[in-house]
GROMACS .gro file of C-alpha atoms in nm:
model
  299
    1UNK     CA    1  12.018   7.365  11.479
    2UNK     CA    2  12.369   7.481  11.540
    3UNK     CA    3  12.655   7.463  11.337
    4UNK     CA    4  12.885   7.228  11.457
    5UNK     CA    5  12.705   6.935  11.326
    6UNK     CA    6  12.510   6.802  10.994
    7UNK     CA    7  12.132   6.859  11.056
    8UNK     CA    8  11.952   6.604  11.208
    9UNK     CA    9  11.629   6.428  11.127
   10UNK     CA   10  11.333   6.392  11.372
   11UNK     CA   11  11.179   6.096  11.204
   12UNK     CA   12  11.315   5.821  10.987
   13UNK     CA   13  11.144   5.918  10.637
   14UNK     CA   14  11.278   6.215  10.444
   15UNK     CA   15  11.020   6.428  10.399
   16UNK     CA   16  10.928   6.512  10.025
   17UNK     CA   17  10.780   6.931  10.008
   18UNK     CA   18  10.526   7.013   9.734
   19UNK     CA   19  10.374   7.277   9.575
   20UNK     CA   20  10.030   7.380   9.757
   21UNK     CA   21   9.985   7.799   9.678
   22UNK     CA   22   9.909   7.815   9.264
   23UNK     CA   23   9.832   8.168   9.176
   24UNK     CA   24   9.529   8.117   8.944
   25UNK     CA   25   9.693   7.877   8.660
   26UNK     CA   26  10.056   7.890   8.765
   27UNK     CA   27  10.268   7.756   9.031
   28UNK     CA   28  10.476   8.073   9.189
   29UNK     CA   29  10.530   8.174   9.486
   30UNK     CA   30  10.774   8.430   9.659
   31UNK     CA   31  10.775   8.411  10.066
   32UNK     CA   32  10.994   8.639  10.278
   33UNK     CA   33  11.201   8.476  10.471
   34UNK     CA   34  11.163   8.681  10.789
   35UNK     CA   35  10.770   8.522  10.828
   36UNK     CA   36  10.851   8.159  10.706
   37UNK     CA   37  11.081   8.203  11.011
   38UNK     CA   38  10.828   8.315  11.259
   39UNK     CA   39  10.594   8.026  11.090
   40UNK     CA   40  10.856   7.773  11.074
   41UNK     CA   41  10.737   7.619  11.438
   42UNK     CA   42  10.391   7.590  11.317
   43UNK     CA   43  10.534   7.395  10.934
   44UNK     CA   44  10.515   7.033  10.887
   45UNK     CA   45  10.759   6.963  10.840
   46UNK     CA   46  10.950   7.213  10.961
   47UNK     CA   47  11.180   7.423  10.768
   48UNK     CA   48  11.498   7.347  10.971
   49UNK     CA   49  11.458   6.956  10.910
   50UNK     CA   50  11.622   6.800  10.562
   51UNK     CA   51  11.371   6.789  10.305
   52UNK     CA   52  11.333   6.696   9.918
   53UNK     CA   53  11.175   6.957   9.732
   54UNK     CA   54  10.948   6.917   9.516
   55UNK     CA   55  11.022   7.229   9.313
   56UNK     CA   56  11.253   7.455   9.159
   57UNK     CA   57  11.377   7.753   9.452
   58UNK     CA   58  11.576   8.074   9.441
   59UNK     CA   59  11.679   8.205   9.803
   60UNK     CA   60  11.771   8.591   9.812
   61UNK     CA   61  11.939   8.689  10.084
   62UNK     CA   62  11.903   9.020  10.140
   63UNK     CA   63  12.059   9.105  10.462
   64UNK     CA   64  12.247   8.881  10.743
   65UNK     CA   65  12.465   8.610  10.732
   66UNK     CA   66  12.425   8.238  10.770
   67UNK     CA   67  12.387   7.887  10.628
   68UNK     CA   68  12.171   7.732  10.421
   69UNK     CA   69  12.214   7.307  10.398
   70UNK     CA   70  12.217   7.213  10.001
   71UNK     CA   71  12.236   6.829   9.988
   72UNK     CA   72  12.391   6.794  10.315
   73UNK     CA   73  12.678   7.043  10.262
   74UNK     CA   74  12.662   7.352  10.450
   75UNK     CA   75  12.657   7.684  10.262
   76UNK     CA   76  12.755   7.954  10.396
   77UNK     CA   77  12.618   8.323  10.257
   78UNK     CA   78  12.610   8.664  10.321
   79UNK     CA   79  12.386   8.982  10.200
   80UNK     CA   80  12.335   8.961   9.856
   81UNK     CA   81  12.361   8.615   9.790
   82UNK     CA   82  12.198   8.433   9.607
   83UNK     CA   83  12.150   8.041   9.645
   84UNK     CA   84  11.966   7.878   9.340
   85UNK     CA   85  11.827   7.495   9.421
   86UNK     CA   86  11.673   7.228   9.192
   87UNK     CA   87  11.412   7.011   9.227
   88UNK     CA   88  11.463   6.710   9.382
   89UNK     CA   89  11.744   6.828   9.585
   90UNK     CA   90  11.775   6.844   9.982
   91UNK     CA   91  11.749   7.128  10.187
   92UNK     CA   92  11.743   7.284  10.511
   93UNK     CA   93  11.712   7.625  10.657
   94UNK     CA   94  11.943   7.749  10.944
   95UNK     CA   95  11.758   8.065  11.040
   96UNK     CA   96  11.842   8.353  11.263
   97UNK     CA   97  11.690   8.703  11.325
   98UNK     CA   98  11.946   8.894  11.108
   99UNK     CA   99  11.849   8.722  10.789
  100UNK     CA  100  11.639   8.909  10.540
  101UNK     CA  101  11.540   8.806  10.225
  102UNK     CA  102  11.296   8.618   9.964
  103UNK     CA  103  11.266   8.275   9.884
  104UNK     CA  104  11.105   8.197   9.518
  105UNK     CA  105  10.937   7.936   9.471
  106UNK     CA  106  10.851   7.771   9.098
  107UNK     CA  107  10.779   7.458   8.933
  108UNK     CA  108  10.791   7.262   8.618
  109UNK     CA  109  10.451   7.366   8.508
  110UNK     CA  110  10.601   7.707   8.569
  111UNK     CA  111  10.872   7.680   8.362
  112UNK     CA  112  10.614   7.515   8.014
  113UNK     CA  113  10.368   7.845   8.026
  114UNK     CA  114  10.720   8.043   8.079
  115UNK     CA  115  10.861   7.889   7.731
  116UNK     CA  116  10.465   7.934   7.545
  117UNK     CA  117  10.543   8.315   7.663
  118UNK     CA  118  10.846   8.397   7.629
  119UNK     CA  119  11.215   8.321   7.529
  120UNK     CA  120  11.475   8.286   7.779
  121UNK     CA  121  11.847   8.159   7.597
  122UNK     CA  122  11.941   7.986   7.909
  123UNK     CA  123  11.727   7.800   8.140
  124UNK     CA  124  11.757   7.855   8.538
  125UNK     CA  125  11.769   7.479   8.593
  126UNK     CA  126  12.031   7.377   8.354
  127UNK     CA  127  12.295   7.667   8.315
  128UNK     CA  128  12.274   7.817   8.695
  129UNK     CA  129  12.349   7.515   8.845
  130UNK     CA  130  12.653   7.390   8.616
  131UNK     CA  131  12.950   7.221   8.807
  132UNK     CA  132  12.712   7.256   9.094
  133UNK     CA  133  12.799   7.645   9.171
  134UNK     CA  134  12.450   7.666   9.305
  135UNK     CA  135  12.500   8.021   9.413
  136UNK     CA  136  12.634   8.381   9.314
  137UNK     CA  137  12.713   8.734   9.505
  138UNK     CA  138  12.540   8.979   9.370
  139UNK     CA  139  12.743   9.276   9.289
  140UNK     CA  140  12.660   9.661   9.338
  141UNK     CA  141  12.591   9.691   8.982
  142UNK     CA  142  12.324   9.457   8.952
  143UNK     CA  143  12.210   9.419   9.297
  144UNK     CA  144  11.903   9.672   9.287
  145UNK     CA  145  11.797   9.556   8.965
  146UNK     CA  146  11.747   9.219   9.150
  147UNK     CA  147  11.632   9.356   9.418
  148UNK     CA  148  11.353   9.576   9.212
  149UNK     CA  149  11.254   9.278   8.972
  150UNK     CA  150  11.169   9.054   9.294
  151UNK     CA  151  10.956   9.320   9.465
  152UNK     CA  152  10.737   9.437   9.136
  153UNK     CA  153  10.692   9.030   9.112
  154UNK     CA  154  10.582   9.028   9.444
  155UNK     CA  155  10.387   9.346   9.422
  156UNK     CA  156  10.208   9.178   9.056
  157UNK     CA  157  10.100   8.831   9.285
  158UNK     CA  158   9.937   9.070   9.519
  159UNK     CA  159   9.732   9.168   9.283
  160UNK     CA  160   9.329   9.145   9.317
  161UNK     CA  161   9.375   8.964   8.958
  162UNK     CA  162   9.752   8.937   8.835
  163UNK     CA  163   9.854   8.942   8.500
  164UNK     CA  164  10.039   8.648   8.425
  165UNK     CA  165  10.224   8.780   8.122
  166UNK     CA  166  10.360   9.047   8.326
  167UNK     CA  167  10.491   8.784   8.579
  168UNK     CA  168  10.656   8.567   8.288
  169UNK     CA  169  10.810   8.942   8.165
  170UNK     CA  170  10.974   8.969   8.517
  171UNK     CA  171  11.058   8.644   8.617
  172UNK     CA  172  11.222   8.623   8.304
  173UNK     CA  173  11.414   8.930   8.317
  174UNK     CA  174  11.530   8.816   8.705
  175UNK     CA  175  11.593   8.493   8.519
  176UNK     CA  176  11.816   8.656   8.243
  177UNK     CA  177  11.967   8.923   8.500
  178UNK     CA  178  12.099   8.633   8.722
  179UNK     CA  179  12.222   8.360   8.460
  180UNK     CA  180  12.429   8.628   8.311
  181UNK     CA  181  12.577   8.727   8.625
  182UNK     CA  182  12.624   8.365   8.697
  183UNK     CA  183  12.841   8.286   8.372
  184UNK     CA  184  13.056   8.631   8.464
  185UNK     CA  185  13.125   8.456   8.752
  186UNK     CA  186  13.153   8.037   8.741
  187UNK     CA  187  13.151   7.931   8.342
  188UNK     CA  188  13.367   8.105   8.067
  189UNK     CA  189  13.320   7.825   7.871
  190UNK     CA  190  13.182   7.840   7.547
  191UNK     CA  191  12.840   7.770   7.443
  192UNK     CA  192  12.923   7.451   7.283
  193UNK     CA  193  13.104   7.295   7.627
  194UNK     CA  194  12.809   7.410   7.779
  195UNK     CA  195  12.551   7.266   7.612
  196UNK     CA  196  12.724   6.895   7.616
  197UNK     CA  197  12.795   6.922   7.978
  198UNK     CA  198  12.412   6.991   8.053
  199UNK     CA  199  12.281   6.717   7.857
  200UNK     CA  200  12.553   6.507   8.008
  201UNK     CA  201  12.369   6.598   8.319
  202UNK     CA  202  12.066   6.496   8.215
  203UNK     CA  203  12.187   6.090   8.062
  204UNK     CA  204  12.356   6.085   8.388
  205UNK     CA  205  11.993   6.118   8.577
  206UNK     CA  206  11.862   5.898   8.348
  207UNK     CA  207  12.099   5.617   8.357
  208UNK     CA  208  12.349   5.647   8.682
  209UNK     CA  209  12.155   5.396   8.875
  210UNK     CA  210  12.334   5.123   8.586
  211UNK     CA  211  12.567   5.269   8.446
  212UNK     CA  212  12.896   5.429   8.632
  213UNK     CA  213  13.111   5.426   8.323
  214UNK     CA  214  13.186   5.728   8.133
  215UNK     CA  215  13.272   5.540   7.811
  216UNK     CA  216  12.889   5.497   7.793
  217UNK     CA  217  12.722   5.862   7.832
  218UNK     CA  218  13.020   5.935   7.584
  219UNK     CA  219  12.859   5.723   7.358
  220UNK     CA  220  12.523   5.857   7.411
  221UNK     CA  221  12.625   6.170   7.362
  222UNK     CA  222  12.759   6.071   7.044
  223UNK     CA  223  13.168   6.185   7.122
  224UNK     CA  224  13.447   6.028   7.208
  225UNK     CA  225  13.557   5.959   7.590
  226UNK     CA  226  13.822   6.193   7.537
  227UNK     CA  227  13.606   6.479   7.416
  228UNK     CA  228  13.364   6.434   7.742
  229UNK     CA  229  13.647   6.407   7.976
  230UNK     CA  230  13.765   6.744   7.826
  231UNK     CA  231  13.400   6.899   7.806
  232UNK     CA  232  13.380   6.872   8.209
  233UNK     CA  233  13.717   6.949   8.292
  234UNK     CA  234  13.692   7.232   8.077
  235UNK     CA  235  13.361   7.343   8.290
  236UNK     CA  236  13.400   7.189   8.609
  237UNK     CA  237  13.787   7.121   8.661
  238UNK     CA  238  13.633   6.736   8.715
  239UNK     CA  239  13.604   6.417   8.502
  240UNK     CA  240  13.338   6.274   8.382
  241UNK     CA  241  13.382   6.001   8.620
  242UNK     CA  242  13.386   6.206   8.902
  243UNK     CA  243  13.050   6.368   8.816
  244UNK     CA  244  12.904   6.023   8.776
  245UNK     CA  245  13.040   5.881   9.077
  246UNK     CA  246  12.910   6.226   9.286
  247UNK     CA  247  12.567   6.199   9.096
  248UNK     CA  248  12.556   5.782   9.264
  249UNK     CA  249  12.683   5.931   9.627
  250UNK     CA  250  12.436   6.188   9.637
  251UNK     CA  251  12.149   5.947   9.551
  252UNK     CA  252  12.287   5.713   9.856
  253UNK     CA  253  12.301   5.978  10.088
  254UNK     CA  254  11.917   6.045  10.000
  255UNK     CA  255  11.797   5.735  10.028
  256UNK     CA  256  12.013   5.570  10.319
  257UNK     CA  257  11.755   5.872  10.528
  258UNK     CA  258  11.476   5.847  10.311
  259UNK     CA  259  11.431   5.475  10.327
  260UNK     CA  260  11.548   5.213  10.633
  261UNK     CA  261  11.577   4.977  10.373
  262UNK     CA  262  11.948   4.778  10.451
  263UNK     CA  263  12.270   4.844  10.279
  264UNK     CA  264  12.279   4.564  10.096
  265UNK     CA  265  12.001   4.626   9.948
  266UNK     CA  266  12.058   5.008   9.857
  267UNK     CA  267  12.433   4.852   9.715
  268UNK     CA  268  12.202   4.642   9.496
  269UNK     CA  269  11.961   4.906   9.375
  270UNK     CA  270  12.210   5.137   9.303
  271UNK     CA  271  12.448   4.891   9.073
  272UNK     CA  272  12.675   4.731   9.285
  273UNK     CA  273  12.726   4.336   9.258
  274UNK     CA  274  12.824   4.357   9.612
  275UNK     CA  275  12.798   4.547   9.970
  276UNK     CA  276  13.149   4.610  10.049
  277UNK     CA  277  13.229   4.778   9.699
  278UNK     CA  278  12.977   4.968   9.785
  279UNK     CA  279  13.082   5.065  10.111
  280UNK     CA  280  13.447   5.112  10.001
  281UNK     CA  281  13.302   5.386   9.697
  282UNK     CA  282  13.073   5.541   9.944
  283UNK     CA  283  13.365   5.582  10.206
  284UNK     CA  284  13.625   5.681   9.934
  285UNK     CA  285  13.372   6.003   9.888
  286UNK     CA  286  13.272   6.094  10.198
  287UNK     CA  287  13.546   5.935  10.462
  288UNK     CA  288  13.270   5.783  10.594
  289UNK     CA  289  13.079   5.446  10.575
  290UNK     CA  290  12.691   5.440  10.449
  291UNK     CA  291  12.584   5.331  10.828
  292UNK     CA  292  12.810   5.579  11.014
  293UNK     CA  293  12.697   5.846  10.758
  294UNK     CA  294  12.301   5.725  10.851
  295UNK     CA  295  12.367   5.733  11.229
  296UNK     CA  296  12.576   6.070  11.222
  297UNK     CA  297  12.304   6.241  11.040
  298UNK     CA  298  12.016   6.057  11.262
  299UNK     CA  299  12.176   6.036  11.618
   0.00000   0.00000   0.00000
């Protein structure tokens, strides 16, 4: 893949990656990046074609400089990057020689015998991918502490028989090392912002297929309008509408490659009484209609 263009799919489902490599009762993994590119010919499917992951992901980038696709946006990074990506979302590597690095791999049963072991007072998932800033430069000052926390991790999974307390001691130190770093970096705001803007995250996954008004997660949430359009401008710089509305594009853009269902259909699924104001909201977003977006990603 070059990059002049969004990737493009070889075949007309998206392609949904699980986890298959459990070290004894938990689900970790840390890969270099150097063999899954030497591998990635031999992958199915490959790493260079979109895919939904089925897992939590850190990518360390160690040395080089490239792109990595996040949701079909192209991120660019550079040595000592790090790119952070949730389950669920859509990826795609861009590889080239020059890139070194790690890619950690973790998943929801993970995270439960991480919480029975150990407490971390933010969670990777919800405050390292607020207002999604889904990555962070490491700087000098932290960078081989990083770098020394992945390779004893890596080292410990080597092991003839690993000790999985030590692995929740690291992983949660890497864990603490990098949110911290994070909110020096993307959120100043305090805890109490914070914490409503995550859980806003999480009604919006729960109800955005039905509901695109911001009056109602307010109400959830049990604050005024007001208050939540101040909560995420205050940590994003957006509304709360906006976050909805982005939350409903990002689902089309998944399925109108995941699924050939028709876009009427899709319009219907996702809440809209009819195609066009679906089109118009999808275009409004991305300058682009749901079938051109389909046949520029495809083609």
């Amino acid at each position: 893949m070059n990059g002049n263009h969004i990737n493009k799919l070889s075949q007309n489902v998206l392609p949904e990656i699980g986890f298959h490599n459990p070290i004894g009762d938990i689900e970790f993994e840390i890969v270099d990046l150097e063999k899954l590119r030497l591998r990635s010919k031999t992958l199915q499917p490959p790493p260079h074609i979109p895919h939904k992951l089925g897992f939590h992901l850190i990518l360390l980038i160690e040395q080089g400089r490239g792109f990595h696709w996040v949701d079909f946006e192209k991120r660019p990074f550079k040595e000592n990057t790090v790119i952070f990506l949730n389950k669920g979302q859509v990826q795609s590597f861009d590889f080239n020689e020059q890139i070194k690095g790690k890619v950690i791999v973790y998943t929801e049963r993970f995270l439960s015998l991480l919480r029975e072991h150990i407490t971390i007072p933010f969670l990777l998932h919800n405050n390292l991918l607020l207002n999604g800033v889904s990555h962070i430069e490491l700087q000098q000052s932290i960078k081989c502490n990083v770098f020394l926390l992945t390779k004893a991790l890596q080292i410990e999974i080597s092991q003839p028989v690993m000790t999985r307390e030590i692995i929740f001691s690291l992983f949660g130190s890497l864990v603490m090392t990098l949110a911290r770093e994070h909110n020096m970096q993307h959120n100043k705001t305090p805890p109490l912002e914070t914490k409503r803007f995550v859980e806003f995250g999480k009604i919006i996954e729960k109800y955005f297929f039905d509901q695109r008004d911001a009056c109602f997660y307010a109400q959830k949430l049990c604050i005024t309008y007001k208050t939540l359009n101040e909560v995420c401008k205050k940590v994003s710089g957006k509304t709360a509408k906006f976050h909805i509305d982005q939350r409903v594009i990002l689902e089309s853009k998944r399925r109108l490659l995941a699924d050939e269902m028709d876009i009427s259909t899709l319009a219907y699924d996702l809440g809209f009484n009819e195609v066009g104001n679906f089109s118009k909201f999808f275009k409004r977003y991305t300058q682009v209609t749901p079938n051109q977006f389909r046949k520029k990603v495809r083609d």
